[in-house]
GROMACS .gro file of C-alpha atoms in nm:
model
  352
    1ARG     CA    1   3.084   1.105  -1.643
    2ASP     CA    2   3.082   0.909  -1.318
    3LEU     CA    3   2.844   1.075  -1.076
    4GLY     CA    4   2.977   0.885  -0.776
    5ASN     CA    5   3.122   1.015  -0.453
    6ARG     CA    6   3.287   1.353  -0.504
    7GLY     CA    7   3.491   1.306  -0.189
    8ASP     CA    8   3.462   1.676  -0.106
    9SER     CA    9   3.478   1.774   0.257
   10PHE     CA   10   3.177   1.938   0.415
   11GLU     CA   11   3.068   2.053   0.756
   12GLN     CA   12   2.763   2.009   0.975
   13VAL     CA   13   2.719   2.369   1.079
   14ASP     CA   14   2.352   2.450   1.124
   15GLU     CA   15   2.265   2.465   1.492
   16ASN     CA   16   1.893   2.494   1.406
   17ARG     CA   17   1.869   2.177   1.200
   18GLY     CA   18   2.189   2.001   1.295
   19LEU     CA   19   2.260   1.915   0.932
   20LEU     CA   20   2.353   2.178   0.679
   21PHE     CA   21   2.612   2.073   0.425
   22ASP     CA   22   2.800   2.282   0.174
   23PHE     CA   23   2.578   2.127  -0.091
   24GLU     CA   24   2.657   2.372  -0.368
   25LYS     CA   25   3.019   2.255  -0.367
   26MET     CA   26   2.943   1.887  -0.331
   27ILE     CA   27   2.669   1.823  -0.589
   28PRO     CA   28   2.833   1.681  -0.902
   29THR     CA   29   2.724   1.796  -1.244
   30VAL     CA   30   2.712   1.617  -1.576
   31GLY     CA   31   2.800   1.782  -1.904
   32ILE     CA   32   2.549   1.809  -2.186
   33ALA     CA   33   2.699   1.692  -2.513
   34GLY     CA   34   2.793   1.957  -2.765
   35SER     CA   35   2.778   2.243  -2.517
   36THR     CA   36   2.940   2.386  -2.206
   37LEU     CA   37   2.615   2.335  -2.015
   38GLN     CA   38   2.635   2.143  -1.687
   39ILE     CA   39   2.331   1.990  -1.518
   40PRO     CA   40   2.345   1.913  -1.144
   41CYS     CA   41   2.282   1.543  -1.091
   42LEU     CA   42   2.025   1.615  -0.819
   43GLY     CA   43   1.745   1.867  -0.847
   44LEU     CA   44   1.407   1.960  -0.708
   45GLY     CA   45   1.100   1.835  -0.893
   46LEU     CA   46   0.804   2.074  -0.871
   47TRP     CA   47   0.520   1.843  -0.977
   48LYS     CA   48   0.229   1.840  -0.731
   49ILE     CA   49   0.370   2.121  -0.518
   50GLU     CA   50   0.080   2.338  -0.399
   51ARG     CA   51   0.087   2.691  -0.536
   52SER     CA   52   0.066   2.837  -0.187
   53LYS     CA   53   0.386   2.656  -0.090
   54THR     CA   54   0.585   2.677  -0.412
   55SER     CA   55   0.749   3.019  -0.383
   56SER     CA   56   0.878   2.970  -0.029
   57LEU     CA   57   0.986   2.613  -0.107
   58VAL     CA   58   1.184   2.716  -0.416
   59SER     CA   59   1.350   2.999  -0.227
   60ALA     CA   60   1.436   2.766   0.063
   61ALA     CA   61   1.573   2.505  -0.176
   62LEU     CA   62   1.804   2.756  -0.339
   63LYS     CA   63   1.918   2.877   0.002
   64CYS     CA   64   2.015   2.527   0.111
   65GLY     CA   65   2.207   2.463  -0.209
   66TYR     CA   66   1.978   2.331  -0.480
   67ARG     CA   67   2.082   2.459  -0.821
   68HIS     CA   68   1.853   2.251  -1.042
   69LEU     CA   69   1.477   2.313  -1.065
   70ASP     CA   70   1.243   2.101  -1.275
   71SER     CA   71   0.923   2.280  -1.371
   72ALA     CA   72   0.650   2.252  -1.634
   73CYS     CA   73   0.353   2.442  -1.770
   74ASP     CA   74   0.127   2.156  -1.665
   75TYR     CA   75   0.235   2.176  -1.300
   76GLY     CA   76   0.039   2.500  -1.269
   77ASN     CA   77   0.289   2.666  -1.035
   78GLU     CA   78   0.537   2.841  -1.263
   79ILE     CA   79   0.433   3.190  -1.148
   80GLU     CA   80   0.508   3.090  -0.791
   81THR     CA   81   0.828   2.915  -0.896
   82GLY     CA   82   0.939   3.238  -1.062
   83SER     CA   83   0.864   3.433  -0.746
   84GLY     CA   84   1.079   3.197  -0.542
   85ILE     CA   85   1.367   3.221  -0.789
   86SER     CA   86   1.343   3.600  -0.799
   87ALA     CA   87   1.341   3.624  -0.418
   88ALA     CA   88   1.652   3.408  -0.388
   89ILE     CA   89   1.837   3.609  -0.651
   90GLN     CA   90   1.737   3.940  -0.490
   91ASP     CA   91   1.857   3.808  -0.152
   92GLY     CA   92   2.198   3.733  -0.301
   93VAL     CA   93   2.161   3.357  -0.255
   94CYS     CA   94   2.255   3.289  -0.617
   95THR     CA   95   2.255   3.441  -0.963
   96ARG     CA   96   2.046   3.330  -1.259
   97SER     CA   97   2.347   3.168  -1.421
   98ASP     CA   98   2.400   2.954  -1.110
   99ILE     CA   99   2.067   2.774  -1.160
  100PHE     CA  100   1.976   2.506  -1.413
  101ILE     CA  101   1.607   2.552  -1.490
  102THR     CA  102   1.390   2.315  -1.693
  103SER     CA  103   1.036   2.358  -1.821
  104LYS     CA  104   0.822   2.156  -2.059
  105LEU     CA  105   0.604   2.206  -2.366
  106TRP     CA  106   0.251   2.085  -2.299
  107ASN     CA  107   0.053   1.859  -2.531
  108THR     CA  108  -0.183   2.131  -2.656
  109TYR     CA  109   0.105   2.335  -2.803
  110HIS     CA  110   0.269   2.084  -3.039
  111ARG     CA  111   0.182   2.264  -3.362
  112LYS     CA  112   0.467   2.483  -3.482
  113GLU     CA  113   0.273   2.807  -3.448
  114HIS     CA  114   0.218   2.745  -3.074
  115VAL     CA  115   0.561   2.624  -2.960
  116LYS     CA  116   0.733   2.960  -2.919
  117ALA     CA  117   0.426   3.121  -2.761
  118ALA     CA  118   0.410   2.840  -2.505
  119LEU     CA  119   0.775   2.890  -2.417
  120LEU     CA  120   0.735   3.267  -2.387
  121LYS     CA  121   0.442   3.213  -2.150
  122SER     CA  122   0.655   2.990  -1.927
  123LEU     CA  123   0.942   3.239  -1.939
  124ALA     CA  124   0.711   3.524  -1.838
  125ASP     CA  125   0.567   3.321  -1.550
  126LEU     CA  126   0.914   3.216  -1.433
  127GLN     CA  127   1.047   3.574  -1.470
  128LEU     CA  128   1.328   3.450  -1.694
  129SER     CA  129   1.479   3.549  -2.026
  130TYR     CA  130   1.590   3.195  -2.118
  131LEU     CA  131   1.565   2.832  -2.009
  132ASP     CA  132   1.855   2.596  -1.967
  133LEU     CA  133   1.641   2.307  -2.090
  134TYR     CA  134   1.302   2.280  -2.262
  135LEU     CA  135   1.145   1.936  -2.298
  136ILE     CA  136   0.847   1.806  -2.493
  137HIS     CA  137   0.635   1.672  -2.207
  138PHE     CA  138   0.456   1.392  -2.395
  139PRO     CA  139   0.594   1.380  -2.751
  140SER     CA  140   0.355   1.103  -2.856
  141ILE     CA  141   0.038   1.275  -2.732
  142SER     CA  142  -0.074   1.588  -2.915
  143LEU     CA  143  -0.397   1.750  -2.801
  144LYS     CA  144  -0.628   2.004  -2.961
  145TYR     CA  145  -0.510   2.360  -2.897
  146VAL     CA  146  -0.659   2.552  -2.604
  147PRO     CA  147  -0.586   2.929  -2.609
  148PHE     CA  148  -0.416   3.078  -2.302
  149GLU     CA  149  -0.711   3.308  -2.239
  150THR     CA  150  -0.951   3.012  -2.237
  151ARG     CA  151  -0.761   2.809  -1.978
  152TYR     CA  152  -0.403   2.789  -1.854
  153PRO     CA  153  -0.261   2.546  -1.791
  154PRO     CA  154  -0.498   2.358  -2.023
  155GLU     CA  155  -0.447   2.014  -1.864
  156TRP     CA  156  -0.571   1.701  -2.040
  157THR     CA  157  -0.937   1.743  -2.135
  158PHE     CA  158  -1.049   1.990  -2.401
  159ASP     CA  159  -1.346   2.127  -2.209
  160PRO     CA  160  -1.363   2.036  -1.837
  161ASN     CA  161  -1.702   2.206  -1.803
  162VAL     CA  162  -1.901   1.960  -2.014
  163CYS     CA  163  -2.082   1.664  -1.859
  164SER     CA  164  -1.819   1.413  -1.971
  165PRO     CA  165  -1.484   1.591  -2.022
  166LYS     CA  166  -1.264   1.417  -2.277
  167MET     CA  167  -0.925   1.446  -2.437
  168GLU     CA  168  -0.933   1.556  -2.800
  169LEU     CA  169  -0.630   1.428  -2.987
  170ASP     CA  170  -0.462   1.638  -3.256
  171TYR     CA  171  -0.238   1.442  -3.488
  172VAL     CA  172   0.079   1.650  -3.515
  173SER     CA  173   0.402   1.504  -3.647
  174LEU     CA  174   0.684   1.505  -3.396
  175GLN     CA  175   0.910   1.640  -3.670
  176GLU     CA  176   0.701   1.957  -3.687
  177THR     CA  177   0.725   2.009  -3.312
  178TRP     CA  178   1.094   1.926  -3.295
  179THR     CA  179   1.183   2.169  -3.573
  180ALA     CA  180   1.005   2.444  -3.381
  181MET     CA  181   1.198   2.345  -3.068
  182GLU     CA  182   1.525   2.377  -3.260
  183GLN     CA  183   1.431   2.730  -3.358
  184LEU     CA  184   1.407   2.820  -2.990
  185VAL     CA  185   1.772   2.719  -2.951
  186ASP     CA  186   1.863   2.924  -3.258
  187GLU     CA  187   1.697   3.231  -3.104
  188GLY     CA  188   1.878   3.190  -2.772
  189LEU     CA  189   1.556   3.135  -2.578
  190VAL     CA  190   1.663   2.790  -2.460
  191LYS     CA  191   2.008   2.637  -2.428
  192ALA     CA  192   1.913   2.273  -2.476
  193ILE     CA  193   1.611   2.068  -2.581
  194GLY     CA  194   1.493   1.716  -2.516
  195LEU     CA  195   1.206   1.477  -2.456
  196CYS     CA  196   1.008   1.331  -2.168
  197ASN     CA  197   0.806   1.011  -2.145
  198CYS     CA  198   0.947   0.845  -2.454
  199ASN     CA  199   1.102   0.520  -2.570
  200VAL     CA  200   1.389   0.423  -2.800
  201GLN     CA  201   1.164   0.415  -3.107
  202THR     CA  202   1.070   0.779  -3.051
  203LEU     CA  203   1.434   0.876  -3.016
  204LEU     CA  204   1.531   0.695  -3.336
  205ASP     CA  205   1.258   0.883  -3.518
  206VAL     CA  206   1.390   1.217  -3.392
  207PHE     CA  207   1.746   1.121  -3.484
  208SER     CA  208   1.637   1.076  -3.846
  209TYR     CA  209   1.555   1.444  -3.896
  210ALA     CA  210   1.700   1.636  -3.603
  211ARG     CA  211   1.941   1.916  -3.677
  212ILE     CA  212   1.992   1.948  -3.301
  213LYS     CA  213   1.980   1.610  -3.127
  214PRO     CA  214   1.798   1.569  -2.795
  215SER     CA  215   2.030   1.659  -2.508
  216VAL     CA  216   1.822   1.513  -2.227
  217VAL     CA  217   1.557   1.247  -2.189
  218GLN     CA  218   1.341   1.259  -1.874
  219VAL     CA  219   1.153   0.942  -1.788
  220GLU     CA  220   1.015   0.759  -1.488
  221LEU     CA  221   1.296   0.563  -1.321
  222HIS     CA  222   1.318   0.393  -0.984
  223PRO     CA  223   1.412   0.043  -0.861
  224HIS     CA  224   1.065  -0.089  -0.952
  225LEU     CA  225   1.104   0.050  -1.308
  226THR     CA  226   1.471   0.039  -1.406
  227GLN     CA  227   1.430   0.078  -1.788
  228THR     CA  228   1.784  -0.055  -1.827
  229LYS     CA  229   1.782  -0.075  -2.206
  230LEU     CA  230   1.649   0.278  -2.252
  231VAL     CA  231   1.906   0.417  -2.009
  232ARG     CA  232   2.187   0.233  -2.186
  233PHE     CA  233   2.072   0.352  -2.529
  234CYS     CA  234   2.060   0.714  -2.417
  235GLN     CA  235   2.398   0.704  -2.248
  236GLU     CA  236   2.561   0.536  -2.548
  237ASN     CA  237   2.420   0.818  -2.763
  238ALA     CA  238   2.544   1.098  -2.534
  239ILE     CA  239   2.196   1.181  -2.402
  240VAL     CA  240   2.165   1.270  -2.034
  241VAL     CA  241   1.894   1.069  -1.858
  242THR     CA  242   1.686   1.237  -1.587
  243ALA     CA  243   1.477   1.023  -1.353
  244PHE     CA  244   1.143   1.156  -1.237
  245SER     CA  245   0.967   0.981  -0.948
  246PRO     CA  246   1.302   0.838  -0.831
  247LEU     CA  247   1.144   0.749  -0.494
  248GLY     CA  248   0.870   0.540  -0.649
  249SER     CA  249   0.501   0.535  -0.578
  250GLY     CA  250   0.455   0.789  -0.296
  251SER     CA  251   0.318   1.074  -0.509
  252TYR     CA  252   0.075   0.847  -0.692
  253VAL     CA  253  -0.121   0.699  -0.400
  254SER     CA  254  -0.339   1.009  -0.354
  255LEU     CA  255  -0.415   1.003  -0.728
  256GLY     CA  256  -0.537   0.643  -0.713
  257MET     CA  257  -0.252   0.535  -0.942
  258ALA     CA  258  -0.073   0.328  -0.677
  259THR     CA  259  -0.142   0.166  -0.343
  260ALA     CA  260   0.036   0.231  -0.015
  261ASP     CA  261   0.171  -0.124   0.002
  262GLU     CA  262   0.368  -0.064  -0.320
  263SER     CA  263   0.601   0.177  -0.142
  264LEU     CA  264   0.957   0.140  -0.260
  265LEU     CA  265   1.072   0.282   0.072
  266LEU     CA  266   0.926  -0.013   0.262
  267THR     CA  267   1.104  -0.273   0.050
  268PRO     CA  268   1.300  -0.497   0.292
  269GLU     CA  269   1.616  -0.498   0.080
  270ILE     CA  270   1.629  -0.118   0.066
  271VAL     CA  271   1.541  -0.085   0.434
  272GLN     CA  272   1.824  -0.322   0.526
  273ILE     CA  273   2.081  -0.137   0.315
  274ALA     CA  274   1.963   0.190   0.469
  275GLU     CA  275   2.015   0.051   0.818
  276ASN     CA  276   2.362  -0.074   0.725
  277LYS     CA  277   2.459   0.266   0.583
  278GLN     CA  278   2.285   0.466   0.859
  279LYS     CA  279   2.082   0.638   0.590
  280THR     CA  280   1.712   0.656   0.505
  281PRO     CA  281   1.550   0.434   0.240
  282ALA     CA  282   1.489   0.748   0.031
  283GLN     CA  283   1.860   0.831   0.038
  284ILE     CA  284   1.944   0.477  -0.073
  285ALA     CA  285   1.701   0.501  -0.368
  286LEU     CA  286   1.843   0.837  -0.474
  287ARG     CA  287   2.201   0.716  -0.441
  288TRP     CA  288   2.117   0.416  -0.660
  289GLY     CA  289   1.989   0.651  -0.928
  290ILE     CA  290   2.295   0.873  -0.908
  291GLN     CA  291   2.537   0.579  -0.930
  292ARG     CA  292   2.358   0.470  -1.247
  293ASN     CA  293   2.482   0.803  -1.389
  294THR     CA  294   2.130   0.939  -1.412
  295VAL     CA  295   2.007   1.274  -1.284
  296VAL     CA  296   1.744   1.248  -1.009
  297ILE     CA  297   1.474   1.508  -0.934
  298PRO     CA  298   1.283   1.405  -0.621
  299LYS     CA  299   0.988   1.624  -0.521
  300THR     CA  300   0.904   1.731  -0.171
  301SER     CA  301   0.709   2.009  -0.005
  302GLN     CA  302   0.890   1.969   0.327
  303ILE     CA  303   1.200   2.171   0.409
  304GLU     CA  304   1.348   1.885   0.612
  305ARG     CA  305   1.321   1.655   0.312
  306LEU     CA  306   1.518   1.903   0.103
  307TYR     CA  307   1.814   1.843   0.331
  308GLU     CA  308   1.760   1.468   0.353
  309ASN     CA  309   1.739   1.425  -0.024
  310MET     CA  310   2.063   1.616  -0.076
  311ASN     CA  311   2.260   1.424   0.184
  312VAL     CA  312   2.353   1.143  -0.054
  313PHE     CA  313   2.710   1.225  -0.153
  314ASP     CA  314   2.900   1.108   0.153
  315PHE     CA  315   2.860   0.735   0.091
  316GLU     CA  316   2.860   0.481  -0.191
  317LEU     CA  317   2.667   0.167  -0.269
  318SER     CA  318   2.876  -0.140  -0.345
  319ARG     CA  319   2.839  -0.325  -0.672
  320GLU     CA  320   2.650  -0.598  -0.488
  321GLU     CA  321   2.413  -0.346  -0.333
  322MET     CA  322   2.354  -0.179  -0.669
  323GLU     CA  323   2.276  -0.514  -0.829
  324LEU     CA  324   2.045  -0.612  -0.544
  325ILE     CA  325   1.847  -0.290  -0.576
  326SER     CA  326   1.831  -0.325  -0.954
  327SER     CA  327   1.694  -0.678  -0.911
  328LEU     CA  328   1.384  -0.528  -0.751
  329ASN     CA  329   1.263  -0.423  -1.096
  330LYS     CA  330   0.898  -0.505  -1.159
  331ASN     CA  331   0.849  -0.297  -1.474
  332ARG     CA  332   0.595  -0.108  -1.263
  333ARG     CA  333   0.515   0.208  -1.451
  334LEU     CA  334   0.323   0.449  -1.231
  335ASN     CA  335   0.281   0.737  -1.477
  336ASP     CA  336   0.126   0.555  -1.772
  337PRO     CA  337  -0.106   0.739  -2.014
  338GLY     CA  338  -0.215   0.400  -2.142
  339GLU     CA  339  -0.390   0.362  -1.808
  340PHE     CA  340  -0.489   0.704  -1.673
  341CYS     CA  341  -0.605   0.858  -2.004
  342GLN     CA  342  -0.881   0.598  -2.037
  343SER     CA  343  -1.084   0.784  -1.775
  344MET     CA  344  -1.070   1.086  -2.008
  345GLY     CA  345  -1.202   0.906  -2.313
  346ALA     CA  346  -0.870   0.825  -2.484
  347PHE     CA  347  -0.663   0.508  -2.504
  348VAL     CA  348  -0.302   0.606  -2.574
  349PRO     CA  349  -0.063   0.325  -2.475
  350ILE     CA  350   0.244   0.518  -2.587
  351TYR     CA  351   0.496   0.263  -2.459
  352ASP     CA  352   0.351  -0.031  -2.660
   0.00000   0.00000   0.00000
């Protein structure tokens, strides 16, 4: 489905902020193959949102029209996310069925006996009875099991209290994990399942044994990492593609995984298009992702940014502008386990 300009009318009605659109009516959705499920093409990513800010941020996002929340066990803020969802529902802002909620299976829970328990833990924290989408966070990286009572979320290293904390790999077949994911659909605990951080080879492997094919693939996508072939393959196989980090390197600078001068939002070509459109560079980057027919999930902890990131449906990028932005590709992968896992004693170049 074309996720371009909906053309819906909307009003600027908020005297406090000056800009408050009828976002719930104007955000397009994309259908998930083989179901009646619809996923809004723009959502709120919850990675790196401080726990103390998460509940109020989620509640505020739902109040201003967000209907798609992207969470994960590993983000460590699902309890607070659940509180924010519950508050919005209790305030009459929305109902549970209005919201598309995603969570993710962490690497320590890939063995079949842990998959359902991991999901039930996320559901309890989120105060939900089901998820719209459950993804395998890193399907090619299985880690040794860490019980909930020992540490939750377990993160990457097996024992962070030793002198040199290290990852301890556990070699679990993806088929075993995927079969357990399918059972969650059978039991009505999740509506759809999919994968994160994967390539075409991984998808072809899953296709060979899947009874329920992946509905969604979530990967890093932005103008410096366009992954054109992967996006095309997914779309030709009726898989929805969700782009995490659609604004590029900003979230990675504080982690030492990028430098400030790599900022996508300072790129002259994007800045110029933004000036021409009377938009911000962030809005141009998000619009580019949406016009590629991908779902974008920018993160922010600022209320003002919630509004800015959603104000991307009242303009279009021309074909020439789309091509110019796509030409900025550098194959610059920011979230690469082949790089960051080395500091934890493991070399796992999953994209090679």
